[in-house]
Amino acid sequence: MLFPGLSVSLLAVSCALWPAAAVRAASCESVRIPLCRSMPWNMTKMPNHLHHSTQDNAVLAIEQFEGLLGTGCSPDLLFFLCAMYAPICTIDFQHEPIKPCKAVCERAKNGCEPVMKRYNHSWPDSLACSELPLYDRGVCISPEAIVKADGPDPYYQDPARCNPESSPDFLMDSNNLHCRGPNGDRCKCKNVKMNLKNYERNNYNYVIRARVREVRNRGLEPTAVVEVKEVFKSSLVNIPKETQTLYYSSSCLCPPLVPGEDFLIMGYENEETSRLLLIDSSIAQRWKEKMGKKLKRWDQIVRRKSQSRH
């Protein structure tokens, strides 16, 4: 059993010194999220506390906070976000990544939620402080318990860097709190082709045909409201044929959906919250009748391959 505080700081150091074999044993991977490279740990593990399966997906989600980070609203915000989106990976905690302490979350929330409210946002439910452990009652990490990495933090050099009240060159988008340059939006969705290779490799939790009713990009949890017409696959969450909400992992709204159109949608599920998720590797294509037969054929191929392996 680890003791909070000093023990976590020792783990952070040991993470960087593990031999390659130990890293593989714990399924750790190097932190590749640009915002989190200044953290005092350099190894992480997916899925993270927000259920992003890869760091590429986590990058899209954490980028929503760039504008908020630029305001300098809380010195704890970046640490807290990285502890959630790129949690420290250790040999001792292979199955349960260490969470940030509740106090770290509360300090970040208390400092930044007033800024968010000026843009009609609130602290997202997915980052609820009530779900996190207390410092003296469990293992968790906090800035005061870890030796900080050398070098400056690019977001605390100049709080006005992306502050809409003091910088004319960078604008905070009132829809998503993105920090955008004068040339406008930088979002670009990855084109994931609908083919057997991607269907098999990405192992989607759900596959549905649905009529898109509305796409909402308000707040830090963008959503799409759809009316489910047909369920081809569901793994963790029961999906009735009725109105459902799909939750985007990024304010870039990838993959794009068009209200009033029928789409074939492939994505992932969060069993704990019963949410249907749309991430960068999800597929959303306008519905065509031949798609149903194609999916059934793909399912047969996947099942045959699975049976042959066993």
XYZ file of C-alpha atoms in Angstrom:
310
model
C 0.000 0.000 0.000
C 1.385 3.390 -0.941
C 1.339 6.375 1.357
C 0.052 9.619 -0.170
C 2.514 12.434 -0.591
C 6.156 11.374 -0.561
C 5.481 7.915 -1.978
C 3.868 9.370 -5.080
C 6.821 11.676 -5.674
C 9.140 8.653 -5.522
C 6.940 6.826 -7.995
C 7.094 9.767 -10.358
C 10.873 9.581 -10.335
C 10.955 5.808 -10.693
C 8.612 5.957 -13.658
C 11.260 7.738 -15.670
C 13.956 5.216 -14.658
C 12.195 1.903 -15.316
C 13.910 -0.587 -17.615
C 12.088 -1.233 -20.859
C 10.824 -4.638 -19.708
C 9.116 -3.165 -16.647
C 7.456 -0.497 -18.746
C 6.048 -3.122 -21.067
C 4.819 -5.170 -18.109
C 2.785 -2.252 -16.840
C 1.586 -1.302 -20.352
C 2.827 2.219 -19.755
C 3.462 4.568 -22.647
C 5.300 7.857 -22.946
C 3.182 10.972 -22.447
C 2.578 12.448 -25.911
C -0.040 15.064 -25.024
C 1.744 18.389 -25.676
C 0.036 20.190 -22.794
C 1.218 17.551 -20.317
C 4.877 17.175 -21.253
C 5.866 19.638 -18.533
C 4.375 17.397 -15.835
C 6.657 15.618 -13.322
C 5.765 12.222 -14.795
C 6.552 11.012 -18.285
C 4.607 7.734 -18.444
C 0.865 7.267 -18.715
C -1.673 4.566 -19.518
C -4.884 4.500 -21.519
C -7.807 4.452 -21.052
C -7.577 7.506 -18.824
C -10.001 8.668 -16.126
C -12.229 10.195 -18.831
C -12.357 6.851 -20.709
C -10.355 7.997 -23.746
C -8.902 4.852 -25.271
C -5.857 6.530 -26.843
C -3.757 9.627 -26.262
C -4.826 10.928 -29.682
C -8.396 11.030 -28.424
C -7.330 12.618 -25.148
C -5.453 15.373 -26.996
C -8.628 16.449 -28.788
C -10.533 16.621 -25.517
C -7.969 18.429 -23.381
C -7.417 21.059 -26.083
C -10.830 22.460 -25.209
C -9.234 23.941 -22.097
C -6.422 25.841 -23.816
C -8.238 29.156 -23.671
C -9.077 28.629 -20.008
C -5.454 27.735 -19.221
C -4.349 30.932 -20.904
C -6.351 33.067 -18.491
C -4.203 31.893 -15.568
C -7.370 31.354 -13.531
C -5.748 28.657 -11.366
C -2.139 27.421 -10.989
C -3.599 23.949 -10.351
C -5.655 23.655 -13.545
C -3.008 22.192 -15.866
C -1.796 19.715 -13.239
C -5.363 18.592 -12.543
C -6.248 18.201 -16.230
C -3.104 16.195 -16.987
C -3.704 13.957 -13.975
C -7.129 13.189 -15.467
C -6.294 13.020 -19.188
C -2.754 11.554 -18.941
C -2.707 9.813 -15.536
C 0.619 8.721 -14.096
C 1.397 5.071 -14.845
C 3.206 2.959 -12.239
C 3.959 -0.729 -11.787
C 1.994 -0.788 -8.529
C -1.126 0.693 -10.108
C -1.444 -1.159 -13.402
C -5.201 -1.657 -13.176
C -6.252 1.491 -11.325
C -4.417 4.671 -12.409
C -3.809 7.185 -9.633
C -6.313 10.036 -9.530
C -5.671 13.665 -8.612
C -6.641 14.620 -5.070
C -10.042 16.161 -4.447
C -8.445 19.351 -3.113
C -6.559 19.888 -6.394
C -9.822 19.672 -8.310
C -11.564 22.050 -5.937
C -8.781 24.635 -6.199
C -8.882 24.467 -9.994
C -12.673 24.678 -10.050
C -12.892 27.537 -7.552
C -10.366 29.561 -9.522
C -11.664 28.878 -13.020
C -15.411 28.378 -12.848
C -16.031 32.138 -12.351
C -14.150 32.743 -15.622
C -16.137 29.990 -17.347
C -19.434 31.469 -16.172
C -18.600 34.735 -17.924
C -18.861 32.712 -21.140
C -21.988 30.810 -20.057
C -20.100 27.651 -19.153
C -20.036 25.613 -15.972
C -17.555 23.093 -14.581
C -18.166 19.848 -16.539
C -19.775 16.904 -14.748
C -17.076 14.592 -16.101
C -14.543 16.454 -13.909
C -16.645 16.397 -10.739
C -14.501 16.906 -7.653
C -16.812 14.763 -5.499
C -15.630 11.620 -7.301
C -11.971 12.096 -6.306
C -10.163 10.792 -3.196
C -9.211 12.912 -0.195
C -5.490 13.442 0.317
C -5.409 11.768 3.743
C -7.760 8.872 2.932
C -6.325 7.309 -0.176
C -3.637 7.395 -2.823
C -3.839 10.481 -4.995
C -1.484 13.055 -6.476
C -1.219 16.787 -5.962
C 1.352 19.435 -6.957
C 2.611 19.839 -3.406
C 3.354 16.092 -3.179
C 5.436 15.891 -6.341
C 8.665 17.578 -7.287
C 7.945 19.704 -10.331
C 9.780 19.088 -13.566
C 12.531 21.487 -14.594
C 11.808 24.180 -17.104
C 9.109 26.804 -17.484
C 5.452 26.017 -17.968
C 4.448 27.659 -21.255
C 0.960 28.447 -19.976
C 2.021 30.369 -16.882
C 4.602 32.564 -18.576
C 2.043 35.041 -19.800
C -1.526 34.733 -18.500
C -2.593 37.331 -21.085
C -1.455 35.014 -23.897
C -4.993 33.911 -24.568
C -6.976 36.245 -22.336
C -9.724 37.867 -24.426
C -9.823 40.859 -22.086
C -6.180 41.792 -22.597
C -4.943 40.354 -25.885
C -6.284 41.397 -29.299
C -4.319 38.681 -31.114
C -5.849 35.634 -29.455
C -9.570 35.141 -29.046
C -11.389 32.901 -26.640
C -14.209 31.262 -28.524
C -17.365 31.771 -26.448
C -18.696 28.427 -27.700
C -15.875 26.162 -26.600
C -13.206 28.147 -24.738
C -10.684 27.355 -27.454
C -7.683 29.607 -27.802
C -7.736 30.545 -31.473
C -5.356 32.624 -33.532
C -6.465 35.509 -35.779
C -6.841 33.109 -38.712
C -9.792 31.421 -37.000
C -10.660 27.807 -36.370
C -7.966 25.138 -36.485
C -10.233 22.101 -36.125
C -9.786 19.362 -38.678
C -11.535 16.018 -38.386
C -9.680 12.828 -39.211
C -11.217 10.967 -42.141
C -11.894 7.417 -40.945
C -12.958 5.294 -43.900
C -15.816 2.876 -43.485
C -14.155 -0.407 -44.388
C -13.681 -3.847 -42.845
C -10.141 -3.064 -41.692
C -11.205 -0.045 -39.600
C -14.364 -1.776 -38.390
C -12.355 -4.725 -37.099
C -9.378 -2.753 -35.766
C -11.369 -0.065 -33.925
C -13.750 -2.588 -32.332
C -16.618 -0.132 -31.889
C -18.932 -0.647 -28.917
C -22.044 0.486 -30.740
C -23.220 0.758 -34.327
C -26.545 2.481 -35.049
C -28.576 4.091 -37.791
C -30.035 7.344 -36.527
C -31.692 10.574 -37.650
C -29.711 13.577 -36.383
C -32.025 16.021 -34.597
C -29.596 18.578 -33.199
C -25.883 19.205 -32.697
C -25.070 21.247 -29.597
C -21.710 22.926 -29.126
C -22.462 24.793 -25.914
C -20.302 24.146 -22.883
C -17.357 21.788 -22.501
C -19.410 18.694 -23.325
C -20.649 19.075 -26.927
C -23.436 16.656 -27.843
C -25.565 15.429 -30.707
C -29.215 14.500 -30.211
C -30.295 11.654 -32.484
C -33.343 9.447 -32.992
C -32.211 5.826 -33.168
C -33.784 3.944 -36.084
C -31.846 0.680 -35.945
C -29.269 -0.879 -33.601
C -26.710 -3.090 -35.307
C -24.429 -3.466 -32.289
C -24.354 -2.490 -28.604
C -21.886 -3.869 -26.105
C -22.157 -2.182 -22.722
C -25.182 0.110 -22.851
C -28.776 -0.727 -23.748
C -29.771 1.443 -26.731
C -33.556 1.648 -27.239
C -35.022 2.934 -30.493
C -35.746 6.412 -29.218
C -34.047 9.781 -28.811
C -30.461 9.433 -27.561
C -27.666 11.865 -26.752
C -24.200 11.238 -28.168
C -21.295 12.901 -26.349
C -18.384 14.315 -28.331
C -14.881 14.043 -26.870
C -13.852 17.328 -28.506
C -15.389 20.680 -29.332
C -14.191 20.097 -32.897
C -17.322 17.930 -33.274
C -15.598 15.007 -34.964
C -16.974 13.143 -36.771
C -19.360 15.795 -38.157
C -23.124 15.170 -38.182
C -25.764 17.091 -40.116
C -29.190 17.737 -38.524
C -32.092 16.327 -40.496
C -30.018 13.551 -42.095
C -29.867 9.809 -41.411
C -26.391 8.552 -40.478
C -24.694 5.261 -39.796
C -22.765 5.965 -36.589
C -20.037 3.858 -34.979
C -18.647 4.847 -31.597
C -17.858 3.819 -28.050
C -19.762 3.446 -24.788
C -19.088 4.521 -21.224
C -20.628 1.781 -19.110
C -20.349 3.747 -15.833
C -22.315 6.748 -17.096
C -24.327 4.866 -19.786
C -23.139 7.424 -22.317
C -22.692 6.893 -26.032
C -19.436 8.550 -27.092
C -18.182 10.056 -30.339
C -14.406 10.366 -30.586
C -11.962 11.159 -33.370
C -11.795 7.547 -34.571
C -15.594 7.153 -34.675
C -17.361 6.810 -38.005
C -20.414 8.795 -39.113
C -21.572 8.386 -42.705
C -24.826 9.325 -44.403
C -27.065 6.296 -44.438
C -27.402 4.137 -47.528
C -29.532 0.985 -47.673
C -26.627 -1.213 -48.738
C -24.825 -0.421 -45.471
C -27.003 -2.826 -43.472
C -26.025 -5.832 -45.584
C -22.382 -4.778 -45.505
C -22.384 -4.644 -41.691
C -23.926 -8.106 -41.388
C -21.269 -9.484 -43.735
C -18.500 -7.828 -41.712
C -19.891 -9.223 -38.453
C -19.831 -12.742 -39.914
C -16.203 -12.308 -40.973
C -15.197 -10.972 -37.540
C -16.975 -13.858 -35.768
C -15.298 -16.463 -37.994
C -11.879 -14.979 -37.298
C -12.579 -14.929 -33.579
C -13.727 -18.559 -33.576
C -10.672 -19.674 -35.565
C -8.347 -18.029 -33.023
C -9.996 -19.960 -30.186
